[in-house]
CSV table of C-alpha atoms in Angstrom, one decimal:
chain,number,residue,atom,x,y,z
A,140,MET,CA,0.4,0.0,0.3
A,141,SER,CA,1.7,3.4,-0.9
A,142,GLU,CA,2.3,5.6,1.7
A,143,LYS,CA,-0.2,8.5,1.7
A,144,ARG,CA,0.9,12.9,1.0
A,145,ASP,CA,1.3,15.1,3.6
A,146,TYR,CA,-2.2,16.7,3.6
A,147,TYR,CA,-1.1,20.1,3.1
A,148,GLU,CA,0.9,18.7,0.1
A,149,VAL,CA,-2.3,18.0,-1.2
A,150,LEU,CA,-3.6,21.1,-0.9
A,151,GLY,CA,-0.8,22.6,-2.0
A,152,ILE,CA,-0.3,25.1,1.5
A,153,ASN,CA,1.7,25.4,4.1
A,154,ARG,CA,1.0,24.3,8.0
A,155,GLN,CA,0.4,27.8,8.9
A,156,ALA,CA,-2.7,28.3,6.4
A,157,THR,CA,-6.1,30.1,7.7
A,158,ASP,CA,-9.4,28.8,7.2
A,159,GLU,CA,-10.2,31.0,4.1
A,160,GLU,CA,-6.9,30.0,2.2
A,161,ILE,CA,-7.9,26.0,2.7
A,162,LYS,CA,-10.8,26.6,1.8
A,163,LYS,CA,-9.7,28.6,-1.1
A,164,ALA,CA,-7.1,25.6,-2.1
A,165,TYR,CA,-10.1,23.4,-2.4
A,166,ARG,CA,-11.8,24.9,-4.3
A,167,LYS,CA,-9.9,24.9,-6.8
A,168,LEU,CA,-8.3,21.5,-6.4
A,169,ALA,CA,-12.2,20.3,-6.4
A,170,PHE,CA,-12.8,22.2,-9.7
A,171,GLN,CA,-9.6,20.8,-11.0
A,172,TYR,CA,-10.3,17.1,-10.5
A,173,HIS,CA,-13.7,16.0,-9.9
A,174,PRO,CA,-14.2,13.7,-12.4
A,175,ASP,CA,-17.5,15.7,-14.0
A,176,ARG,CA,-14.0,17.6,-15.1
A,177,ASN,CA,-11.6,16.3,-15.7
A,178,SER,CA,-11.6,11.7,-18.1
A,179,GLU,CA,-8.2,11.5,-17.2
A,180,ALA,CA,-7.7,8.0,-15.6
A,181,SER,CA,-6.1,9.7,-12.1
A,182,ALA,CA,-8.7,12.7,-12.0
A,183,GLU,CA,-11.2,10.4,-9.4
A,184,ALA,CA,-8.4,9.1,-7.2
A,185,LYS,CA,-6.8,12.7,-7.0
A,186,PHE,CA,-10.0,14.1,-6.3
A,187,LYS,CA,-10.8,11.9,-3.7
A,188,GLU,CA,-7.5,12.5,-2.2
A,189,VAL,CA,-8.6,16.4,-2.1
A,190,ASN,CA,-11.6,15.9,0.1
A,191,GLU,CA,-9.3,13.7,2.0
A,192,ALA,CA,-7.2,16.3,2.8
A,193,TYR,CA,-10.1,19.0,2.9
A,194,GLU,CA,-12.5,16.7,5.6
A,195,VAL,CA,-9.4,16.6,8.3
A,196,LEU,CA,-7.9,20.4,7.1
A,197,SER,CA,-11.5,21.8,7.7
A,198,ASP,CA,-12.2,20.6,10.8
A,199,SER,CA,-10.3,21.9,13.5
A,200,GLN,CA,-10.1,19.0,15.5
A,201,ARG,CA,-8.9,16.5,13.9
A,202,ARG,CA,-6.6,19.3,12.6
A,203,SER,CA,-4.7,19.7,16.0
A,204,ASN,CA,-4.5,15.9,16.3
A,205,TYR,CA,-2.9,15.7,12.1
A,206,ASP,CA,-0.6,18.3,13.2
A,207,ARG,CA,0.6,16.2,16.3
A,208,PHE,CA,0.4,12.4,15.6
A,209,GLY,CA,0.3,12.5,11.4
A,210,HIS,CA,-2.2,10.6,9.6
A,211,ASP,CA,-2.1,8.3,12.9
A,212,GLY,CA,-4.0,10.7,14.9
A,213,VAL,CA,-7.0,10.9,12.2
A,214,ASN,CA,-6.8,7.5,10.9
A,215,GLY,CA,-5.3,3.8,10.6
A,216,GLY,CA,-2.9,3.7,13.8
A,217,PHE,CA,-5.8,5.1,16.8
A,218,GLY,CA,-8.5,3.2,15.0
A,219,ARG,CA,-10.6,5.0,12.9
A,220,GLY,CA,-10.1,6.0,9.2
A,221,PHE,CA,-12.2,6.8,6.4
A,222,GLU,CA,-14.1,4.2,6.9
A,223,GLY,CA,-18.0,4.6,6.3
A,224,PHE,CA,-17.1,7.8,4.8
A,225,ASP,CA,-19.1,7.1,1.5
A,226,PHE,CA,-17.6,9.6,-1.4
A,227,GLY,CA,-20.1,8.8,-3.6
A,228,GLY,CA,-22.0,11.9,-0.9
A,229,LEU,CA,-19.2,14.1,-2.1
A,230,GLY,CA,-21.3,15.7,-5.3
A,231,ALA,CA,-23.3,17.8,-2.4
A,232,ILE,CA,-20.1,19.4,-1.2
A,233,PHE,CA,-19.2,20.2,-4.6
A,234,ASP,CA,-22.9,21.3,-5.5
A,235,THR,CA,-22.3,24.0,-2.1
A,236,PHE,CA,-19.0,26.0,-3.7
A,237,PHE,CA,-19.5,25.1,-7.2
A,238,GLY,CA,-23.3,25.0,-7.7
A,239,GLY,CA,-23.0,22.0,-9.2
A,240,SER,CA,-23.1,17.7,-8.5
A,241,THR,CA,-23.0,14.6,-9.8
A,242,ARG,CA,-26.5,14.6,-8.9
A,243,THR,CA,-26.8,17.4,-11.5
A,244,ARG,CA,-25.3,15.7,-14.5
A,245,ARG,CA,-27.1,12.6,-14.2
A,246,SER,CA,-30.4,15.1,-14.8
A,247,THR,CA,-28.6,16.6,-18.0
A,248,ALA,CA,-28.7,15.3,-22.0
A,249,GLU,CA,-27.2,12.6,-22.0
A,250,ARG,CA,-26.2,10.5,-25.4
A,251,GLY,CA,-28.1,7.3,-25.6
A,252,ASP,CA,-26.3,3.9,-26.7
A,253,ASP,CA,-26.6,2.7,-30.1
A,254,LEU,CA,-29.4,0.5,-31.7
A,255,ASN,CA,-28.6,-2.6,-33.4
A,256,VAL,CA,-31.0,-4.3,-35.3
A,257,GLU,CA,-30.9,-7.5,-37.0
A,258,LEU,CA,-32.6,-7.2,-40.3
A,259,GLU,CA,-33.0,-10.4,-43.2
A,260,ILE,CA,-33.0,-9.5,-46.9
A,261,THR,CA,-32.8,-11.5,-49.7
A,262,PHE,CA,-29.9,-12.1,-52.2
A,263,GLU,CA,-31.2,-10.2,-55.2
A,264,GLU,CA,-31.5,-7.3,-52.0
A,265,ALA,CA,-28.4,-7.9,-50.1
A,266,ALA,CA,-26.6,-7.6,-54.7
A,267,PHE,CA,-28.5,-4.7,-55.6
A,268,GLY,CA,-29.9,-2.5,-52.7
A,269,CYS,CA,-33.1,-1.7,-51.2
A,270,GLU,CA,-34.9,0.2,-48.5
A,271,LYS,CA,-36.5,-1.6,-45.8
A,272,GLU,CA,-38.8,0.4,-43.0
A,273,LEU,CA,-37.2,-0.9,-39.2
A,274,GLU,CA,-39.1,-0.2,-36.5
A,275,ILE,CA,-37.6,0.2,-33.1
A,276,GLN,CA,-38.3,0.5,-30.0
A,277,TYR,CA,-36.7,3.4,-27.5
A,278,VAL,CA,-37.7,5.6,-23.9
A,279,GLU,CA,-38.0,9.1,-24.2
A,280,PRO,CA,-39.3,11.2,-20.9
A,281,CYS,CA,-42.5,11.0,-20.4
A,282,SER,CA,-45.3,12.4,-22.6
A,283,VAL,CA,-47.6,13.7,-19.1
A,284,CYS,CA,-45.1,14.6,-16.2
A,285,HIS,CA,-42.5,15.6,-19.2
A,286,GLY,CA,-39.9,13.7,-16.8
A,287,SER,CA,-40.6,14.7,-13.3
A,288,CYS,CA,-42.0,11.7,-12.3
A,289,SER,CA,-45.0,13.3,-10.5
A,290,GLU,CA,-48.7,13.9,-11.6
A,291,PRO,CA,-48.9,16.8,-13.4
A,292,GLY,CA,-50.2,19.8,-11.1
A,293,THR,CA,-47.8,18.2,-8.8
A,294,SER,CA,-44.0,18.3,-8.0
A,295,PRO,CA,-41.5,16.4,-6.2
A,296,GLN,CA,-40.6,17.7,-2.7
A,297,ARG,CA,-38.2,18.2,-0.8
A,298,CYS,CA,-37.0,15.3,1.1
A,299,PRO,CA,-37.4,16.0,4.4
A,300,ASN,CA,-34.3,13.2,5.9
A,301,CYS,CA,-32.0,15.1,4.2
A,302,GLY,CA,-33.0,18.7,4.0
A,303,GLY,CA,-32.7,18.1,-0.1
A,304,THR,CA,-29.2,17.7,-0.2
A,305,GLY,CA,-28.9,14.1,-1.3
A,306,VAL,CA,-26.2,13.2,1.9
A,307,VAL,CA,-27.0,12.6,5.3
A,308,ARG,CA,-24.2,14.1,7.6
A,309,ARG,CA,-24.1,12.2,11.0
A,310,THR,CA,-21.8,13.4,13.9
A,311,GLN,CA,-20.5,11.0,15.9
A,312,GLN,CA,-17.6,10.9,19.1
A,313,ASP,CA,-14.0,9.2,19.1
A,314,ILE,CA,-10.7,9.7,21.7
A,315,PHE,CA,-10.4,13.0,19.8
A,316,GLY,CA,-13.8,14.5,19.4
A,317,PRO,CA,-16.6,15.1,16.7
A,318,TYR,CA,-16.1,14.2,13.4
A,319,THR,CA,-18.8,14.2,10.8
A,320,ASN,CA,-19.7,10.6,8.3
A,321,THR,CA,-21.4,11.2,5.2
A,322,THR,CA,-23.8,8.7,3.0
A,323,ILE,CA,-26.0,8.7,0.5
A,324,CYS,CA,-29.4,10.0,1.8
A,325,PRO,CA,-31.1,6.2,2.2
A,326,GLN,CA,-34.6,8.1,1.6
A,327,CYS,CA,-34.1,10.2,-1.4
A,328,GLY,CA,-31.8,7.4,-3.0
A,329,GLY,CA,-29.3,11.3,-3.3
A,330,SER,CA,-31.5,13.3,-5.2
A,331,GLY,CA,-32.7,15.1,-2.9
A,332,THR,CA,-36.5,15.1,-3.6
A,333,ILE,CA,-39.0,12.5,-2.8
A,334,VAL,CA,-41.9,12.3,-5.4
A,335,THR,CA,-45.2,12.0,-2.9
A,336,ASP,CA,-47.5,11.9,-6.5
A,337,PRO,CA,-45.9,9.7,-9.0
A,338,CYS,CA,-47.1,10.5,-12.2
A,339,LYS,CA,-49.7,7.2,-13.4
A,340,ARG,CA,-48.7,7.9,-17.1
A,341,CYS,CA,-45.5,6.6,-16.3
A,342,ASN,CA,-45.6,5.3,-12.9
A,343,GLY,CA,-42.6,7.8,-11.3
A,344,THR,CA,-40.3,6.7,-13.9
A,345,GLY,CA,-40.3,9.6,-15.4
A,346,ARG,CA,-40.1,7.7,-18.8
A,347,GLU,CA,-42.1,5.6,-21.4
A,348,GLN,CA,-41.2,3.4,-24.4
A,349,ARG,CA,-42.0,4.1,-28.4
A,350,GLU,CA,-42.1,3.4,-30.9
A,351,LYS,CA,-40.9,4.7,-34.6
A,352,LYS,CA,-40.4,3.5,-37.9
A,353,ILE,CA,-38.0,4.2,-39.8
A,354,PRO,CA,-36.8,4.2,-44.0
A,355,MET,CA,-33.4,2.8,-43.8
A,356,LYS,CA,-31.6,2.1,-47.6
A,357,ILE,CA,-29.3,-0.6,-48.1
A,358,GLY,CA,-26.5,-0.6,-50.4
A,359,GLY,CA,-25.5,-3.3,-52.9
A,360,GLY,CA,-23.0,-5.4,-51.8
A,361,VAL,CA,-23.6,-6.4,-48.4
A,362,ASP,CA,-22.8,-9.6,-47.3
A,363,ASN,CA,-23.8,-11.7,-43.9
A,364,GLY,CA,-22.6,-9.4,-40.5
A,365,ASP,CA,-21.7,-6.1,-42.3
A,366,THR,CA,-23.0,-3.4,-40.7
A,367,VAL,CA,-25.4,-0.6,-42.4
A,368,LEU,CA,-24.7,2.5,-40.0
């Protein structure tokens, strides 16, 4: 197991840094390495490292323990590490600073998977080309609730368990003092909202399956197993 880097080094600050300087350094690095914005293979690991450093140095008690005992003061050697800390909840931290989170990313439109349709044609059609009509099935936002998952005239309500953040923070106590444990809200699943009156058309999924017929032109000379785009 590789040795953890010094938390001050991770954030690029000195040991006399103020709380504001710690927060400023964290914001810059979290923005730089957030997986939603950085596609490099190492970005997620660096993002977690930055958040781990910030979790310790932004807490005066844990920072004091770290300054005195190093990494052993906040994990491993004294019986408590970051177990129970859910990095899935880091979107809420990012949301606090930048107004965006992993929940926001999931709600935005993304390109879907390609559709693969197998089609049988005659030898003559394969040799000389033809035009076929394909019937495809696809999923799109519900025509009634338009993706809100709620019946018309109603809307999802803020989750009472997490206050709309999508995460639950619980303060616990150990021999060094209080610390915060962050997990995805079990009531809303991290969405921050609860659908109290599900749309009857889509059963609260926000999506419905549709069928569509599209013309497909196949050029001459295709063979078994060929793919036509």
